[in-house]
GROMACS .gro file of C-alpha atoms in nm:
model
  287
    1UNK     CA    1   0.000   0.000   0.000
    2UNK     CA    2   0.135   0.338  -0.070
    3UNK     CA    3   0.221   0.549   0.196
    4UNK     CA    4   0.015   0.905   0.170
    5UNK     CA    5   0.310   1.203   0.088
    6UNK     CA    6   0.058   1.449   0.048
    7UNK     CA    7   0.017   1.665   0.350
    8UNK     CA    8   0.398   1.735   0.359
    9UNK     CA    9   0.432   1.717  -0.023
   10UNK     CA   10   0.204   2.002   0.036
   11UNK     CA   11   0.418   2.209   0.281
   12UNK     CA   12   0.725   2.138   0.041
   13UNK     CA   13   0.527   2.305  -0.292
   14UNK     CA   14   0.411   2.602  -0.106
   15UNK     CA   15   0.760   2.680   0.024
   16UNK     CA   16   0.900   2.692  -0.357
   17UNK     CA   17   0.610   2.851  -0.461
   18UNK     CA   18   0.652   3.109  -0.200
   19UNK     CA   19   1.047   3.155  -0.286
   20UNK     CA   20   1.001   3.164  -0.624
   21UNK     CA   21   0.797   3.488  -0.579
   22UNK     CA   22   1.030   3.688  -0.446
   23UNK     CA   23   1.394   3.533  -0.661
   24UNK     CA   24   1.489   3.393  -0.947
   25UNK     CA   25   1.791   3.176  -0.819
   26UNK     CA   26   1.842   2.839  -0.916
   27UNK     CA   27   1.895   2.535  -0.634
   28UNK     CA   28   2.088   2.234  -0.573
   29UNK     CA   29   1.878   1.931  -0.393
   30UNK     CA   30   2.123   1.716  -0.159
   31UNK     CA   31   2.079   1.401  -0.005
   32UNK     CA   32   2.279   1.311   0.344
   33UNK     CA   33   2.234   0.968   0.498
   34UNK     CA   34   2.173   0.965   0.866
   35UNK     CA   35   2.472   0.800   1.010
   36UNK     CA   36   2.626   1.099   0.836
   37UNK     CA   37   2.457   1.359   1.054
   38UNK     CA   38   2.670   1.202   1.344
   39UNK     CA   39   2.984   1.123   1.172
   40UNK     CA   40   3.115   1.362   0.932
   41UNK     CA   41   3.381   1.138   0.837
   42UNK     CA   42   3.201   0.936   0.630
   43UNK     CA   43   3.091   1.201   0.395
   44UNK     CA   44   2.781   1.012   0.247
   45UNK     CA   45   2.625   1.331   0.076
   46UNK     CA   46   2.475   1.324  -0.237
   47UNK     CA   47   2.379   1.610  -0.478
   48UNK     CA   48   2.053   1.487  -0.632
   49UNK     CA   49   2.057   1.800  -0.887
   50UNK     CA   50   2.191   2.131  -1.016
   51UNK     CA   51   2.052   2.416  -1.100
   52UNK     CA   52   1.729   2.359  -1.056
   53UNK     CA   53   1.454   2.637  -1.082
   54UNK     CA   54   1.245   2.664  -0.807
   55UNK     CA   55   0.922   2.584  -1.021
   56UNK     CA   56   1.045   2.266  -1.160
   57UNK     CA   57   1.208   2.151  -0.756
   58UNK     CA   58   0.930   1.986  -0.699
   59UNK     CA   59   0.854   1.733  -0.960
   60UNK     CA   60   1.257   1.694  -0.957
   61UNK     CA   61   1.205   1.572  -0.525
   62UNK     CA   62   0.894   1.347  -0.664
   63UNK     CA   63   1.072   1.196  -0.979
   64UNK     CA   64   1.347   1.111  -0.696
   65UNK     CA   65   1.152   0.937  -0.480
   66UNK     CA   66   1.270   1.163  -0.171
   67UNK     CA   67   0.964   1.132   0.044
   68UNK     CA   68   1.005   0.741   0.052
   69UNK     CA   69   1.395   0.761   0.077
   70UNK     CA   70   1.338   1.006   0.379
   71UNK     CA   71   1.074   0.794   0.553
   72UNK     CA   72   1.249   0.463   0.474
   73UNK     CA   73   1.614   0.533   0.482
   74UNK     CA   74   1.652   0.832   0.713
   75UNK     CA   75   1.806   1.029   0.424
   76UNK     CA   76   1.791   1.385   0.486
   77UNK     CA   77   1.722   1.599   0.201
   78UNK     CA   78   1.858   1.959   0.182
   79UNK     CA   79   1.899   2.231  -0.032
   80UNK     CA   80   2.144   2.499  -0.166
   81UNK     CA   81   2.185   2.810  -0.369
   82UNK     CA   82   2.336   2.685  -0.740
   83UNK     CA   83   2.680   2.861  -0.791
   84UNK     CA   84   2.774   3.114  -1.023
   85UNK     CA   85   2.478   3.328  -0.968
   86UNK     CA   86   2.412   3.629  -0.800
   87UNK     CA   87   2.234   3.607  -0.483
   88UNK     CA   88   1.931   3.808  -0.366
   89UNK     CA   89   1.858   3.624  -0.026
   90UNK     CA   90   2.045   3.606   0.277
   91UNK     CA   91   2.055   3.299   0.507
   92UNK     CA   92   2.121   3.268   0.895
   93UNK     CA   93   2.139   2.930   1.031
   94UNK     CA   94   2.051   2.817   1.407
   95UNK     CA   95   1.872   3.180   1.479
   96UNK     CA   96   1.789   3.270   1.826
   97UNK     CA   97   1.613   3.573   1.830
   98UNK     CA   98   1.298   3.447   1.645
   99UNK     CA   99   1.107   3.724   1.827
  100UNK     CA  100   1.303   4.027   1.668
  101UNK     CA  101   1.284   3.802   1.334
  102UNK     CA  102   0.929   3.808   1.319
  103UNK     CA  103   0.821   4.147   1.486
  104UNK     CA  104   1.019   4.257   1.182
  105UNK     CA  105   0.860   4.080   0.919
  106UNK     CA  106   1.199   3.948   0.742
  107UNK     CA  107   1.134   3.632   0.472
  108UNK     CA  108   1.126   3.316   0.636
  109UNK     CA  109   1.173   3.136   0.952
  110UNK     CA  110   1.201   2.745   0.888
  111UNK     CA  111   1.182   2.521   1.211
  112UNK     CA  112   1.414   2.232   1.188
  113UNK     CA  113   1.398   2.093   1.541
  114UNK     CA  114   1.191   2.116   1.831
  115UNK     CA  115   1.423   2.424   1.893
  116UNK     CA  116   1.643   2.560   1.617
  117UNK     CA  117   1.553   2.785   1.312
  118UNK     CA  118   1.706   2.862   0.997
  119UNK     CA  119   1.605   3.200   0.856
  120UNK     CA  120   1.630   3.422   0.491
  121UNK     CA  121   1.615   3.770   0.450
  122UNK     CA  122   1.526   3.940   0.114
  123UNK     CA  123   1.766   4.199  -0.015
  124UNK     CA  124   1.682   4.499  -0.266
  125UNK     CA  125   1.954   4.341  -0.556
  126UNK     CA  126   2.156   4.077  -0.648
  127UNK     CA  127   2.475   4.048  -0.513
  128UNK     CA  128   2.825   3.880  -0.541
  129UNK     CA  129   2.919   3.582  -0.294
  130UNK     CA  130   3.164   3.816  -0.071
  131UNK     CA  131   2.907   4.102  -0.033
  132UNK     CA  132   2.680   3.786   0.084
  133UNK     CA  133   2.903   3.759   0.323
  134UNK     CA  134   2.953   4.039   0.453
  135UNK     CA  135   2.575   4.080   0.501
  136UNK     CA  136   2.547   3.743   0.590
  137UNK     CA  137   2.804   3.835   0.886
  138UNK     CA  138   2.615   4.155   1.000
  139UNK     CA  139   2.278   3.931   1.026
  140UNK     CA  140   2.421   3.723   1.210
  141UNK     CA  141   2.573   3.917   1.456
  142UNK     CA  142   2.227   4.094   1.506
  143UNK     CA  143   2.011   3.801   1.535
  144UNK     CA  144   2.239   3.572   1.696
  145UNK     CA  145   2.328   3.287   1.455
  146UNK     CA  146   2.560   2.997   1.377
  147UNK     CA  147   2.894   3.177   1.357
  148UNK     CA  148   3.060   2.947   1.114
  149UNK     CA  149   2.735   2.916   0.851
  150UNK     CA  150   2.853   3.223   0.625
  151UNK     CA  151   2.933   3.048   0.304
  152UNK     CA  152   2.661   3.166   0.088
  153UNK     CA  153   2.578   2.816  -0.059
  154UNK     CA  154   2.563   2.666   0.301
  155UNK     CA  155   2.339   2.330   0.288
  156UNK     CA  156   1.968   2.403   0.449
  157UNK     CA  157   1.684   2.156   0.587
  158UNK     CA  158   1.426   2.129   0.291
  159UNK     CA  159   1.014   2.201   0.448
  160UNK     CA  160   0.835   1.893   0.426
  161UNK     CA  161   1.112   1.627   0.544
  162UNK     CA  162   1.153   1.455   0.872
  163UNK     CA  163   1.472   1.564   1.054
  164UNK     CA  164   1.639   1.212   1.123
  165UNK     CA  165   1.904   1.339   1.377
  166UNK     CA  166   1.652   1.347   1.656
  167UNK     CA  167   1.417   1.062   1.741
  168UNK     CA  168   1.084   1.309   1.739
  169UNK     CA  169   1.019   1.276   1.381
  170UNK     CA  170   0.976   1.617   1.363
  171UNK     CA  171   0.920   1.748   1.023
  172UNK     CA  172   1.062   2.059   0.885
  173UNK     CA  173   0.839   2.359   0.895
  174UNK     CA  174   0.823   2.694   0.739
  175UNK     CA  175   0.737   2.889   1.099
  176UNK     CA  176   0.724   3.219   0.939
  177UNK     CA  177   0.661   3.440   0.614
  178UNK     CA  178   0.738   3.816   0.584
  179UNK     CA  179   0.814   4.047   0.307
  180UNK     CA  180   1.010   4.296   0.465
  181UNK     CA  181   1.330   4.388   0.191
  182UNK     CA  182   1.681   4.489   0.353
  183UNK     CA  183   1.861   4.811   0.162
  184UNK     CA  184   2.210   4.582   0.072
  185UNK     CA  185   2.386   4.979   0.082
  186UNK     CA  186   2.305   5.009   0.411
  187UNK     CA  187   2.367   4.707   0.557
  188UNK     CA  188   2.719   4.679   0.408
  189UNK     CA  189   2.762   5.065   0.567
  190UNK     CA  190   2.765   4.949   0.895
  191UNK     CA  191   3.021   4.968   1.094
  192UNK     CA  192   3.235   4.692   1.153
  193UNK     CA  193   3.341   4.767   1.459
  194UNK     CA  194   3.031   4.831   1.644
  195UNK     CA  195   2.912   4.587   1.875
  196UNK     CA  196   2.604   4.526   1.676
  197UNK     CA  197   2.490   4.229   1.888
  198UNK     CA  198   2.507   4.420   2.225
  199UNK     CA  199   2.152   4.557   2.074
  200UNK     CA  200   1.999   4.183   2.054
  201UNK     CA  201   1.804   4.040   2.357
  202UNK     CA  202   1.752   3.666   2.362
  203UNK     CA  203   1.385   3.720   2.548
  204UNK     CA  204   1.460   3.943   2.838
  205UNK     CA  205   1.826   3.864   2.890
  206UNK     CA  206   2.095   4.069   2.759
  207UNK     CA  207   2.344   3.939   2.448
  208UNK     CA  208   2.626   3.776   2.702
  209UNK     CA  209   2.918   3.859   2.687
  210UNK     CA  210   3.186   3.544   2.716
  211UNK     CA  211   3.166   3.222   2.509
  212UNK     CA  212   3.275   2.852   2.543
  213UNK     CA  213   3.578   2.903   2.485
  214UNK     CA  214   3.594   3.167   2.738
  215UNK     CA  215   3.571   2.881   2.993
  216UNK     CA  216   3.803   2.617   2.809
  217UNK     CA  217   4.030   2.385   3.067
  218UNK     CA  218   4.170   2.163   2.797
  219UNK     CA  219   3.874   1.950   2.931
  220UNK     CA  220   3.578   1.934   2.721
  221UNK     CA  221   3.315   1.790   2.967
  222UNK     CA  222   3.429   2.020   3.229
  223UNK     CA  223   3.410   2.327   3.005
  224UNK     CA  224   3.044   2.248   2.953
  225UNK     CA  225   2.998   2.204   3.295
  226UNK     CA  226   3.143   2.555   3.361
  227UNK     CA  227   2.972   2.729   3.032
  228UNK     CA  228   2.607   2.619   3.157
  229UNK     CA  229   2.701   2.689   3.491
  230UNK     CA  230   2.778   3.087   3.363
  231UNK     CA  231   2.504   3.068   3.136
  232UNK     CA  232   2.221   2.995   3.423
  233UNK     CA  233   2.367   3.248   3.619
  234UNK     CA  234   2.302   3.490   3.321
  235UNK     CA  235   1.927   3.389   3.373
  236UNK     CA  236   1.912   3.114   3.070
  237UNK     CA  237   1.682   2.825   3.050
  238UNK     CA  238   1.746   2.460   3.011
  239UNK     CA  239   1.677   2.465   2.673
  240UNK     CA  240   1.866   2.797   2.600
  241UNK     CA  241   2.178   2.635   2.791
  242UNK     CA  242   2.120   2.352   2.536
  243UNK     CA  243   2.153   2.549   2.231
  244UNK     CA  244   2.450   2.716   2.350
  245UNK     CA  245   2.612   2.379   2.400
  246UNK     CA  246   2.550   2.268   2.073
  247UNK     CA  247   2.626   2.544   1.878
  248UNK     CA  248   2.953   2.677   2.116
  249UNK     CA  249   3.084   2.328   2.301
  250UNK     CA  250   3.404   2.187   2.103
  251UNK     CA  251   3.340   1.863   1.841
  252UNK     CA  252   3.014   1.779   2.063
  253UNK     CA  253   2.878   1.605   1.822
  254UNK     CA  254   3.199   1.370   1.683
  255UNK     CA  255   3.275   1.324   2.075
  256UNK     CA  256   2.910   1.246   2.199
  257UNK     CA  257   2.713   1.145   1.878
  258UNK     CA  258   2.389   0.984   1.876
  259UNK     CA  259   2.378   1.092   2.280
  260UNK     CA  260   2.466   1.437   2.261
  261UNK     CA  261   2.071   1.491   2.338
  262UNK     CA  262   2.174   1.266   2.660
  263UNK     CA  263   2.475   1.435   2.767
  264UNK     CA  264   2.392   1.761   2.746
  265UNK     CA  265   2.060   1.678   2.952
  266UNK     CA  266   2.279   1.533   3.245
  267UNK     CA  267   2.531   1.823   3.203
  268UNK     CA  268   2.208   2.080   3.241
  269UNK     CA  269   2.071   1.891   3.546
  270UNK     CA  270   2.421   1.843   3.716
  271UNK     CA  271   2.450   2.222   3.626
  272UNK     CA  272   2.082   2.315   3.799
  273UNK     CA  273   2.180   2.081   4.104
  274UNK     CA  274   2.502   2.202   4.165
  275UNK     CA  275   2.370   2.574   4.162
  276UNK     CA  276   2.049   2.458   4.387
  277UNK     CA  277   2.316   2.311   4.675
  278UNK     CA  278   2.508   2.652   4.641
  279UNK     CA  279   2.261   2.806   4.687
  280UNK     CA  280   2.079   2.690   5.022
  281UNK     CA  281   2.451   2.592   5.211
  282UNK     CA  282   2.425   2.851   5.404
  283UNK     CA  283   2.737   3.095   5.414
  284UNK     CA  284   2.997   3.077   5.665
  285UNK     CA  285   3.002   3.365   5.963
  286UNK     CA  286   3.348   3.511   6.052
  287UNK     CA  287   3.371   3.503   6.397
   0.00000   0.00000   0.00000
C-alpha cells in the first residue's frame, strides 16, 4: 500500500512557490544519509541536482523518490543556492532571536527541530558571494546565529522532510513568512566595529558577553559544565543552555554522537543541582 506524501508534499510546494515569488535563483537538492549527521567522516552526501529552478524543484524531489527515501532510509534531504549566480537572499542558520525576526517581518523562519531555526532575509539586488558575506556576517551578529554558517551556498533543511538526527520525527516547517526587503547599501555601511549584537536580547536577557571558549580547561566535559554553569547564572533556561552547548561546546557532536541529546541533559541537570546546593549551604560567619 502506498504510503500518503501528500500533507507534507504540500508544505514542500508552497515553500518553492513562495520563494520563487520573491527570486529567481536556481537550487541544488542534496541528499545526506543519517549515520552521516553524526559522523562527518564518512561524507555520504549526495547532490541529487543542479541548478534547478524553483518551479520545476518539486517534480525533480517526486521523480526522486525523496519522500520514501526520507521515511524509509533516514536520508535527509537539503537544499542549496546553485553557484555562479548572484544572490538576492540572505541565510542565517541556528537563529535565536525568532522574536526580533518576526516582529520585523523578514522572509522566512524554517523550524528544523523542536528548537532551532534557519532564517532568509530578502535583499533589494543581487549580489556577489563576498558582499553575501559580509551581510550574511552583520545578520548574524544581530540576530544571533551559527557563527561558522557564512558560506553563501551553506546546505539548508528542505520544508516537508523529517529531521532524522533526533528521534521526534519532527518534520521541517516553514514557521514564518514576511516580506520585509533589507537596503544591501546600508547594511554593508555598517560599521564593523560596532558591537552590533550588544543591541539583541535573547527574550529578556541581555546578548552575554563570554563564550565557550571563554571557559576552556583543555577538558571538554568540564568546560560544559562551567559554560552552563555561567550561562544559568546569566538567567538562561534549560533549553537555551542547550543550544548554546551545541552550537559553542568543542566537536560535541563527533565526541558524543547519537547521545549528545543525553549528555547535554545530564550536564544541564548536574548544572541546575550544583547551583540549587550553592545556593541553600548557608554561608559561613566570621567570627
Amino acid at each position: 500500500m502506498a504510503i500518503d506524501y501528500s500533507s507534507r508534499e504540500k508544505q514542500t510546494k508552497e515553500f518553492f512557490e513562495f520563494l520563487s515569488q520573491h527570486t529567481t535563483m536556481t537550487i541544488d537538492l542534496h541528499l545526506i544519509k543519517h549515520e552521516s549527521l553524526f559522523d562527518r567522516s564518512k561524507s555520504l552526501k549526495f547532490t541529487i541536482a543542479q541548478n534547478v529552478r524553483l518551479t520545476d524543484a518539486f517534480r525533480v524531489l517526486k521523480r526522486e523518490n525523496l519522500y520514501w527515501k526520507n521515511d524509509k532510509r533516514h536520508e535527509n534531504v537539503y537544499w542549496s543556492w546553485s553557484k555562479s549566480q548572484k544572490l538576492n537572499i540572505a541565510f542565517v542558520d541556528d537563529l535565536i532571536e525568532t522574536n526580533l525576526f518576526k516582529s520585523e517581518g523578514h522572509l522566512a523562519l524554517i523550524q528544523t527541530s523542536k528548537s532551532k531555526y534557519q532564517s532568509l532575509f530578502l535583499l533589494d539586488r543581487y549580489v556577489s558571494d563576498e558582499e553575501l558575506k559580509d551581510i550574511q556576517r552583520v545578520l548574524r551578529d544581530k540576530y544571533n546565529g551559527d557563527v561558522g554558517a557564512l558560506s553563501p551556498y551553506q546546505l539548508k533543511r528542505l520544508v516537508g522532510f523529517v529531521n532524522t538526527k533526533y528521534s521526534d520525527g519532527f518534520v521541517v516547517r516553514l514557521d514564518f513568512k514576511g516580506s520585509r526587503v533589507l537596503e544591501v547599501k546600508t547594511i554593508l555601511s555598517k560599521d564593523k566595529n560596532t558591537d552590533i549584537k550588544s543591541h539583541a536580547t535573547y527574550g529578556c536577557i541581555s546578548y552575554i558577553k563570554k563564550t565557550w571558549l571563554d571557559f576552556d580547561t583543555g577538558d571538554e566535559s568540564q568546560t560544559d559544565m562551567k559554560y552552563a554553569l555561567y550561562l544559568m547564572g546569566q538567567g538562561y533556561t534549560d533549553e537555551e543552555v542547550k543550544e548554546r552547548l551545541l552550537r559553542e561546546s568543542r566537536d560535541i557532536h563527533t565526541r558524543k554522537g547519537q547521545y549528545v541529546d543525553e549528555y547535554l541533559e545530564r550536564t544541564i541537570k548536574k548544572s541546575r543541582e550544583y547551583l540549587r546546593m550553592n545556593t541553600l549551604r548557608p554561608k559561613r560567619v566570621r567570627s
